[in-house]
Coordinates of C-alpha atoms in Angstrom, one line a residue:
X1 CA -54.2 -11.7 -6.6
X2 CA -57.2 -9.9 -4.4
X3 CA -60.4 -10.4 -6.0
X4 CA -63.7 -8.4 -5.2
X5 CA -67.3 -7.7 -6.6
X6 CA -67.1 -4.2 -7.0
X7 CA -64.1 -2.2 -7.5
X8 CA -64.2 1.7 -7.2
X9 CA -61.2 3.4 -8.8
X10 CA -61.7 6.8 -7.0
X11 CA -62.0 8.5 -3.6
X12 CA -63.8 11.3 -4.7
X13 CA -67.4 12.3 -3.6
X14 CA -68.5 10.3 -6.5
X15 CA -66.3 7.0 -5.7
X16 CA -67.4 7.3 -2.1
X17 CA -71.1 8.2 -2.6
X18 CA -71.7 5.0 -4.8
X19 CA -69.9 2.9 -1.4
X20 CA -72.4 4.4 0.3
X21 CA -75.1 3.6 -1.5
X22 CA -73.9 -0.2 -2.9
X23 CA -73.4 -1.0 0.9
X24 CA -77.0 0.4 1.5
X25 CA -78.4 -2.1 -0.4
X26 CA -75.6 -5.1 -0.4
X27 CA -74.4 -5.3 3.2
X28 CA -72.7 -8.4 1.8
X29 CA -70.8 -7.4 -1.1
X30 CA -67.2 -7.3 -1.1
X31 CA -66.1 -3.5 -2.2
X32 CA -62.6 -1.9 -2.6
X33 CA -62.0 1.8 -3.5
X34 CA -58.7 2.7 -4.5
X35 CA -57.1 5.9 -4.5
X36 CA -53.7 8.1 -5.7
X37 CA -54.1 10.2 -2.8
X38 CA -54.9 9.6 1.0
X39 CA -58.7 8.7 0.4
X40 CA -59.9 10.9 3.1
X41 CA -63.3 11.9 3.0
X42 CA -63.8 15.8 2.6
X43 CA -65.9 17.7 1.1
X44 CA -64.7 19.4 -2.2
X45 CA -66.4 22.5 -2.6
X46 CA -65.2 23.5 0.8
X47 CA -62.2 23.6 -0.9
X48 CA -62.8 27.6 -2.6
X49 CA -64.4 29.3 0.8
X50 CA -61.5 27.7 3.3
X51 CA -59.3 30.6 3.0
X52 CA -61.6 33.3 4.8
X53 CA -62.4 31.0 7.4
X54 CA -58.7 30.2 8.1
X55 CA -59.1 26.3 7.7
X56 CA -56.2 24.2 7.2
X57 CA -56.3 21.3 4.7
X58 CA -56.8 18.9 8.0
X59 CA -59.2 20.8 9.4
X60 CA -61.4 20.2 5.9
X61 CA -60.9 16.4 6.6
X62 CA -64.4 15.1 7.8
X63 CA -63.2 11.4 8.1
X64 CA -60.0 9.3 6.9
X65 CA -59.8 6.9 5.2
X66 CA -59.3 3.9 8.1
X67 CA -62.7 5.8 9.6
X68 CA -64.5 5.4 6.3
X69 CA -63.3 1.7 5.4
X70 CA -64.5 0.8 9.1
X71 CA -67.9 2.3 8.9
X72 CA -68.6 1.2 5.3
X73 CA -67.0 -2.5 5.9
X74 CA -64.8 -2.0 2.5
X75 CA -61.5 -2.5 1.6
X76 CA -60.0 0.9 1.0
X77 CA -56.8 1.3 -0.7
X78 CA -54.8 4.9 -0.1
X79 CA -51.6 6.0 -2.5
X80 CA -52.4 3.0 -4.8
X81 CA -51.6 4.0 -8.9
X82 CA -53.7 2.3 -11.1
X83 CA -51.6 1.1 -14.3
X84 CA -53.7 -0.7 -16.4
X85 CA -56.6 -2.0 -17.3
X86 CA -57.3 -5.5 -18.1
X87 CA -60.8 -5.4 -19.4
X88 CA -61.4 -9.2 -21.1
X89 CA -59.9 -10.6 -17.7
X90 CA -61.9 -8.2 -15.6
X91 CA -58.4 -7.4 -13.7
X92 CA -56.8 -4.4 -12.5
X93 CA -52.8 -3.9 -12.5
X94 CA -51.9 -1.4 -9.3
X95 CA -48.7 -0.4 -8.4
X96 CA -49.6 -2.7 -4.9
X97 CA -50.8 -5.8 -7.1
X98 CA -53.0 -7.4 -9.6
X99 CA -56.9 -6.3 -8.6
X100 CA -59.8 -9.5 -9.8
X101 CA -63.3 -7.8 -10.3
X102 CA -66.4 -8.6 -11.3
X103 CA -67.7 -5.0 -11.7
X104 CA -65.4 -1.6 -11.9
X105 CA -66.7 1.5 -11.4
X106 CA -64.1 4.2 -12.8
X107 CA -65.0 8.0 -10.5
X108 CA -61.2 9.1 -12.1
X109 CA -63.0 12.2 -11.6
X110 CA -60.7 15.5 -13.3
X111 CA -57.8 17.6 -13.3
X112 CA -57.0 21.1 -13.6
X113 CA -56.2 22.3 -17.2
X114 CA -52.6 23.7 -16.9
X115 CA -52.0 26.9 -19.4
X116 CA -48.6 27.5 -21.1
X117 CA -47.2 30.5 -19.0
X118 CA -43.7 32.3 -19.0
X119 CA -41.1 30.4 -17.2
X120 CA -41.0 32.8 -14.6
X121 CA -44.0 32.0 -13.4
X122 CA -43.0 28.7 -12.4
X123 CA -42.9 28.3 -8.9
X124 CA -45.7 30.9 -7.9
X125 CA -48.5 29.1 -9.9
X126 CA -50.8 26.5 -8.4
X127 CA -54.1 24.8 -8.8
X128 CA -56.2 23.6 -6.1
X129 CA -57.7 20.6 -7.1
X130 CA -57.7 18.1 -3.9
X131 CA -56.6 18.3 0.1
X132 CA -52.8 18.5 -0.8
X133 CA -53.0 21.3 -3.3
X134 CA -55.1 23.2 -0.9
X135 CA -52.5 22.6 2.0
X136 CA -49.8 23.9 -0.7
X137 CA -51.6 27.1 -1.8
X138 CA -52.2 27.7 1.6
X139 CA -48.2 27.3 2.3
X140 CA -47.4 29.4 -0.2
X141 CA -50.0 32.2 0.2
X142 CA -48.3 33.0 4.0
X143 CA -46.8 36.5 4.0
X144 CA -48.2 37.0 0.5
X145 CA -50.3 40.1 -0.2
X146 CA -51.1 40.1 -3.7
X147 CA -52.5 37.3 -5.6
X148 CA -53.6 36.8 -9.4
X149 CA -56.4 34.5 -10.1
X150 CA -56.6 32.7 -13.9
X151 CA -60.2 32.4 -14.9
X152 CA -63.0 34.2 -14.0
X153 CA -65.5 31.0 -14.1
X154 CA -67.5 28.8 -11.2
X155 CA -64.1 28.3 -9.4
X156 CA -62.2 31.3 -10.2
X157 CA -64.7 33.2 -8.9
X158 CA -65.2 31.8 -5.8
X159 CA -61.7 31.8 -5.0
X160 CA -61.6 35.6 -5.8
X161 CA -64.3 36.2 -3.4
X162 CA -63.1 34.1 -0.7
X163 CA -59.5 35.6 -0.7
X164 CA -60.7 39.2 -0.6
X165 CA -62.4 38.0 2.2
X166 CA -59.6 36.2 3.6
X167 CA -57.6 39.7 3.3
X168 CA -55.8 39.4 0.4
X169 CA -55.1 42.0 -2.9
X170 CA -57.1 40.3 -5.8
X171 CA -56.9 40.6 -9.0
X172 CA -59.1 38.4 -11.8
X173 CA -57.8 37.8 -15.3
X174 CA -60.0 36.2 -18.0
X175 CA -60.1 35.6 -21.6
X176 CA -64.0 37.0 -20.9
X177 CA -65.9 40.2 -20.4
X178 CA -67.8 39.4 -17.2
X179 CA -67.3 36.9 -14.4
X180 CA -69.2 33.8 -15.1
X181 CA -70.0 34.1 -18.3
X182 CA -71.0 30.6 -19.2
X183 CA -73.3 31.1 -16.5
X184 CA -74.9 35.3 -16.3
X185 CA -76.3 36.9 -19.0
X186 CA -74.0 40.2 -18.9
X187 CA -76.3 42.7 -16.9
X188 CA -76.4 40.3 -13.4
X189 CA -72.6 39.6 -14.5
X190 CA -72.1 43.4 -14.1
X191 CA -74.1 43.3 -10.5
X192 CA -71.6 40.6 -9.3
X193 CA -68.0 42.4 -10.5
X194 CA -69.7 45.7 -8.8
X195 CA -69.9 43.8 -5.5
X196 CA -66.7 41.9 -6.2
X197 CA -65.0 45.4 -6.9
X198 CA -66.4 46.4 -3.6
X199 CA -64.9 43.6 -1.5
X200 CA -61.3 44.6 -3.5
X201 CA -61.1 42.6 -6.4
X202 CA -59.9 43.9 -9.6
X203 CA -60.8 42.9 -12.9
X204 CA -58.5 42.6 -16.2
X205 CA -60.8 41.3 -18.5
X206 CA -60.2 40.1 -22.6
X207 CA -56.6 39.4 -22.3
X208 CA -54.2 36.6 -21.1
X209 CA -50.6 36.9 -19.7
X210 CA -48.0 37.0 -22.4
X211 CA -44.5 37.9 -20.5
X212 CA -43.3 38.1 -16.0
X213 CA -40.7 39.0 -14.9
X214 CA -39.6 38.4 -11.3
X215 CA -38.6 41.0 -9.1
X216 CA -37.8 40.8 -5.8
X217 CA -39.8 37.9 -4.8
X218 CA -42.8 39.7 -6.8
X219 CA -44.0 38.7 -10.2
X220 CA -44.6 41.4 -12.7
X221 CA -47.1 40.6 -15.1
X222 CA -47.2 41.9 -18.7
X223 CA -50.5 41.1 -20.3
X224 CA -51.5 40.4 -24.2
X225 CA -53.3 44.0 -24.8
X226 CA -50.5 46.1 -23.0
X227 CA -50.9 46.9 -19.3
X228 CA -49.8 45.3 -16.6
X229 CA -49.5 44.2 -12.9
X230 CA -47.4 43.3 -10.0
X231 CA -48.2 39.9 -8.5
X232 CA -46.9 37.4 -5.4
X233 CA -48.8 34.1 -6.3
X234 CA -50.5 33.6 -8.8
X235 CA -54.1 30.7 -8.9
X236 CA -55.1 29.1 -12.0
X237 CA -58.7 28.0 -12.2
X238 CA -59.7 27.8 -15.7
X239 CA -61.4 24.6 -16.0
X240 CA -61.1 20.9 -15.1
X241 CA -60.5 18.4 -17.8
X242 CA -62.0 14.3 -17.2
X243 CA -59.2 12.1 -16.5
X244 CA -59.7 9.7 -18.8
X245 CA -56.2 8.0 -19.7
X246 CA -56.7 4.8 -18.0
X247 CA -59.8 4.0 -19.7
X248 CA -58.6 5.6 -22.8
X249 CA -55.8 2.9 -22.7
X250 CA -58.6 0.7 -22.1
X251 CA -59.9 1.0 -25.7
X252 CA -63.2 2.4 -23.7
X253 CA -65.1 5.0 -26.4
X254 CA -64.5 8.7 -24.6
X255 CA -65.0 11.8 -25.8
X256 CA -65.0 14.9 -23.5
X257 CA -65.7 12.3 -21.0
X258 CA -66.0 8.6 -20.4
X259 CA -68.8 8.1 -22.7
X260 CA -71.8 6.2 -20.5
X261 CA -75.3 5.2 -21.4
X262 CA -78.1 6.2 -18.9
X263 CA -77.3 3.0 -17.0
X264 CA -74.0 4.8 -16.8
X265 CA -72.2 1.3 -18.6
X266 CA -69.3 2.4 -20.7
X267 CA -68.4 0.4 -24.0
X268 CA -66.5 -2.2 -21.9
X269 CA -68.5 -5.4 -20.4
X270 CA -69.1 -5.2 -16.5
X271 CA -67.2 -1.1 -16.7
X272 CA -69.1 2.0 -15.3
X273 CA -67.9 5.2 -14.9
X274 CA -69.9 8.3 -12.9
X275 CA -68.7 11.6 -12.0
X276 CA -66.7 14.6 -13.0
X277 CA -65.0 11.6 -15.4
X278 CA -68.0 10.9 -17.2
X279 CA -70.2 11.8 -20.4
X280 CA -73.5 10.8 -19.6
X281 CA -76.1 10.7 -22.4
X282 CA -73.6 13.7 -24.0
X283 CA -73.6 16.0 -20.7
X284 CA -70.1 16.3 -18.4
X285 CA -71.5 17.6 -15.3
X286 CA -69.2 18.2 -12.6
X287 CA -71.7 19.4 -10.1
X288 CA -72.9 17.3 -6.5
X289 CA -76.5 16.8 -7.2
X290 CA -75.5 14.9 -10.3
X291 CA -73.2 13.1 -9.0
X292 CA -75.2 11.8 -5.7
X293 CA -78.3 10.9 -8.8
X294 CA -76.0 9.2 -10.7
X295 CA -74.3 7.2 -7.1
X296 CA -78.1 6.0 -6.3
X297 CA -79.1 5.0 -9.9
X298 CA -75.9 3.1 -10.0
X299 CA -75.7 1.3 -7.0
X300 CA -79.2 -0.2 -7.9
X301 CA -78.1 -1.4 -11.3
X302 CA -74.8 -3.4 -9.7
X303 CA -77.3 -5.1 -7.4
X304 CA -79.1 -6.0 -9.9
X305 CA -81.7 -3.8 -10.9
X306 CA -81.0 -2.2 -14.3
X307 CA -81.8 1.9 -13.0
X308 CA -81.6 4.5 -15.8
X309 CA -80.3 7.4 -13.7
X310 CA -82.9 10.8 -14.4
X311 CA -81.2 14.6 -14.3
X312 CA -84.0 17.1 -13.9
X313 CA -83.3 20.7 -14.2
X314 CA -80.8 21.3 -11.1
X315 CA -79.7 24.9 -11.0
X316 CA -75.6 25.5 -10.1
X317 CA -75.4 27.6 -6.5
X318 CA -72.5 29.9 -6.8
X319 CA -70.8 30.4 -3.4
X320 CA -70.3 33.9 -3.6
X321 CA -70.9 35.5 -0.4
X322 CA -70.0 39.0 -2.3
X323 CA -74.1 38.3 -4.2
X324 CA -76.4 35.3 -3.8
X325 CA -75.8 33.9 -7.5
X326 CA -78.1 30.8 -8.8
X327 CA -78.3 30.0 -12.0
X328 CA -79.5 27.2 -14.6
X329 CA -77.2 28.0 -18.0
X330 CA -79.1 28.3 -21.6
X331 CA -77.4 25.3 -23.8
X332 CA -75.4 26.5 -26.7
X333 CA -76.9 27.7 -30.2
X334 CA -80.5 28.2 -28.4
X335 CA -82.8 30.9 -29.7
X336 CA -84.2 33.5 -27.4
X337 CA -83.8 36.3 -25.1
X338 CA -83.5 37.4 -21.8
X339 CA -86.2 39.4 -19.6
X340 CA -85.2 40.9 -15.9
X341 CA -87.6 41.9 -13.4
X342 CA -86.5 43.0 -10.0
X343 CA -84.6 46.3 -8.4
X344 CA -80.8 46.5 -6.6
X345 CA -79.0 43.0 -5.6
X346 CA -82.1 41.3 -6.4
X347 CA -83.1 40.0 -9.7
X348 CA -84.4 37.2 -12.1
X349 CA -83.6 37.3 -15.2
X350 CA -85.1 34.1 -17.4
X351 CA -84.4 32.9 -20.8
X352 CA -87.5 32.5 -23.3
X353 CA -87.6 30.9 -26.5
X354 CA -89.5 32.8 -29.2
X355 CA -92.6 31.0 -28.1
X356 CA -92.4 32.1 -24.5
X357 CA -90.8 28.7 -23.2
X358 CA -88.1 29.3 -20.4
X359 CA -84.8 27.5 -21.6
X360 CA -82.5 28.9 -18.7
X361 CA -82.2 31.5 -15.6
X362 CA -80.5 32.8 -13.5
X363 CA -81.5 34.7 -9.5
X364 CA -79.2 37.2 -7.5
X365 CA -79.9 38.2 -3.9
X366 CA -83.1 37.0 -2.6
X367 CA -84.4 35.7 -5.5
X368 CA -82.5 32.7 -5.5
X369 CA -85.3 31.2 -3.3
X370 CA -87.0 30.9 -6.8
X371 CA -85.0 28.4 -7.9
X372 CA -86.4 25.3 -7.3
X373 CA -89.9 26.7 -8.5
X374 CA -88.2 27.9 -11.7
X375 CA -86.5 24.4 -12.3
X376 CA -89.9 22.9 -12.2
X377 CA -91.2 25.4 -15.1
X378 CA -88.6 23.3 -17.2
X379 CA -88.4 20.2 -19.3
X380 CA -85.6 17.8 -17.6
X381 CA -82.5 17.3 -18.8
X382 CA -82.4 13.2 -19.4
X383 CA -85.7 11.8 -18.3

């Protein structure tokens, strides 16, 4: 049995940011990170703009793993399955062995939430969650014209723009009326699809698809409310759900996430869990600046110094090269309304409670340079 201080179950930016900052402060410690995949180190939300640029999947890579267990001085183990978790022994069963810890850090991060489709869809649907779905997409999208995107969210959205750009016929379908809708109030949601629809994507908006048929290597695609289109690959990107099965097994409390304190403990002694994985103080925020805040604030409480990690107001950058989109979204059930002030791709448009407080915003064009003075204007999100 292999025993270690700190084990990281996760090669994700959030597994490797905390390595980072654990070996900052503890050049001592002995750390492992485990991982499904290869563990390479890339950077995810280069993922949804590779396309235009022409990148392959090893071209993303910024470092492999044997690089990143070298500089760091941990032990870092690729295409290892974590089975179970042994929480009163403080052990880890692997598919390579039996794991002793004294501290586990779980960065499971999330997967993509997989829709019921017609069967003939199978084959020409993919998600592109890590480096190997990427490399697979971008297998299957060779010689292809025409391809459907599913969700019309932060992802799906990206994606759209960056395979117009990349060439490709795109069309967008989405439960919703605009394109980021969790995110725009409707009028800047309406600037974006105009500048979308002028880089060539199409829009099918309120439905879902209810029957394909396959045609000469082309899907044809018959939607809930009646019309209809002709397809040749077709991306989902309708959300990311925690993976939380492993500590679920566990008996550690979840909820939409790992549930974690501000400390980011779970329920289980000597357990932490940070990233797209966990619940912090009720939030899932599957966003980089959280993540790195979350790294530093844990990294300092496994050495020793109890850190309650801080969120302030940190506005989501879209990358949309189609319109400059920043945006900080209202929370559900909040009363108010929106004002606008500005003229053609540029705009602010905040979100004021009856008594004139700003509870959200969100900046096209050139206003997005506003945003870090707009965050400010706001009351942080766990202080």
């Amino acid at each position: 049995m292999t025993h270690y201080h700190t084990l990281i179950v996760g090669a994700g930016y959030a597994g490797y940011s905390l390595a980072k900052e654990l070996r900052k402060l503890d050049p001592e410690r002995s750390i492992c990170l485990i991982s499904s995949d290869s563990a390479d180190y890339y950077s995810k939300p280069l993922l949804s703009n590779g396309f235009s640029k022409q990148k392959s999947a090893t071209d993303l890579i910024q470092k492999t793993a044997a690089q990143m267990a070298t500089e760091l001085t941990i032990d870092i183990w690729p295409y290892c399955q974590a089975l179970q978790l042994l929480t009163e022994s403080h052990q880890l069963l692997t598919d390579k062995g039996l794991i002793q810890y004294q501290q586990l850090v779980l960065a499971t991060g999330a997967s993509p939430v997989k829709l019921s489709l017609p069967a003939a869809t199978q084959g020409f649907i993919c998600s592109v969650n890590d480096l190997t779905d990427y490399q697979n997409f971008l297998q299957l999208s060779q010689g292809k014209q025409k391809i459907t995107v599913l969700g019309a969210g932060l992802v799906g959205i990206e994606y759209a723009n960056d395979l117009a750009a990349a060439g490709f016929q795109v069309s967008v379908i989405a439960l919703e009326q605009q394109p980021l809708a969790q995110l725009l109030p409707p009028a800047l949601g309406e600037l974006l699809q105009q500048q979308l629809n002028a880089s060539g994507v199409e829009f099918y908006w309120g439905s879902s698809i209810k029957d394909a048929q396959l045609t000469q290597q082309q899907l044809s695609l018959q939607l809930a409310d009646g019309r209809s289109l002709e397809t040749e690959l077709i991306l989902s990107a309708v959300g990311l759900k925690p993976n939380l099965q492993l500590a679920l097994h566990a008996g550690i409390d979840c909820n939409k996430g790992i549930k974690v304190d501000q400390t980011l403990a779970t329920s289980a002694a000597d357990i932490y869990a940070l990233g797209d994985c966990a619940e912090i103080c009720g939030y899932n925020l599957m966003y980089i600046q959280p993540i790195s805040l979350s790294a530093r604030a844990l990294a300092s409480t496994l050495t020793g110094e109890n850190t309650a990690v801080q969120f302030p107001v940190m506005p989501v950058i879209v990358k949309s090269p189609a319109l400059a989109v920043v945006s900080w979204p209202v929370a559900p059930q909040q009363q108010g309304e929106w004002f606008y002030e500005g003229q053609g791709m540029d705009w602010v448009a905040k979100f004021q409670s009856p008594s004139g407080q700003l509870l959200g915003f969100a900046l096209t064009g050139k206003m997005v340079a506003q945003r870090l003075r707009l965050a400010k204007e706001m009351p942080a999100l766990i202080a």
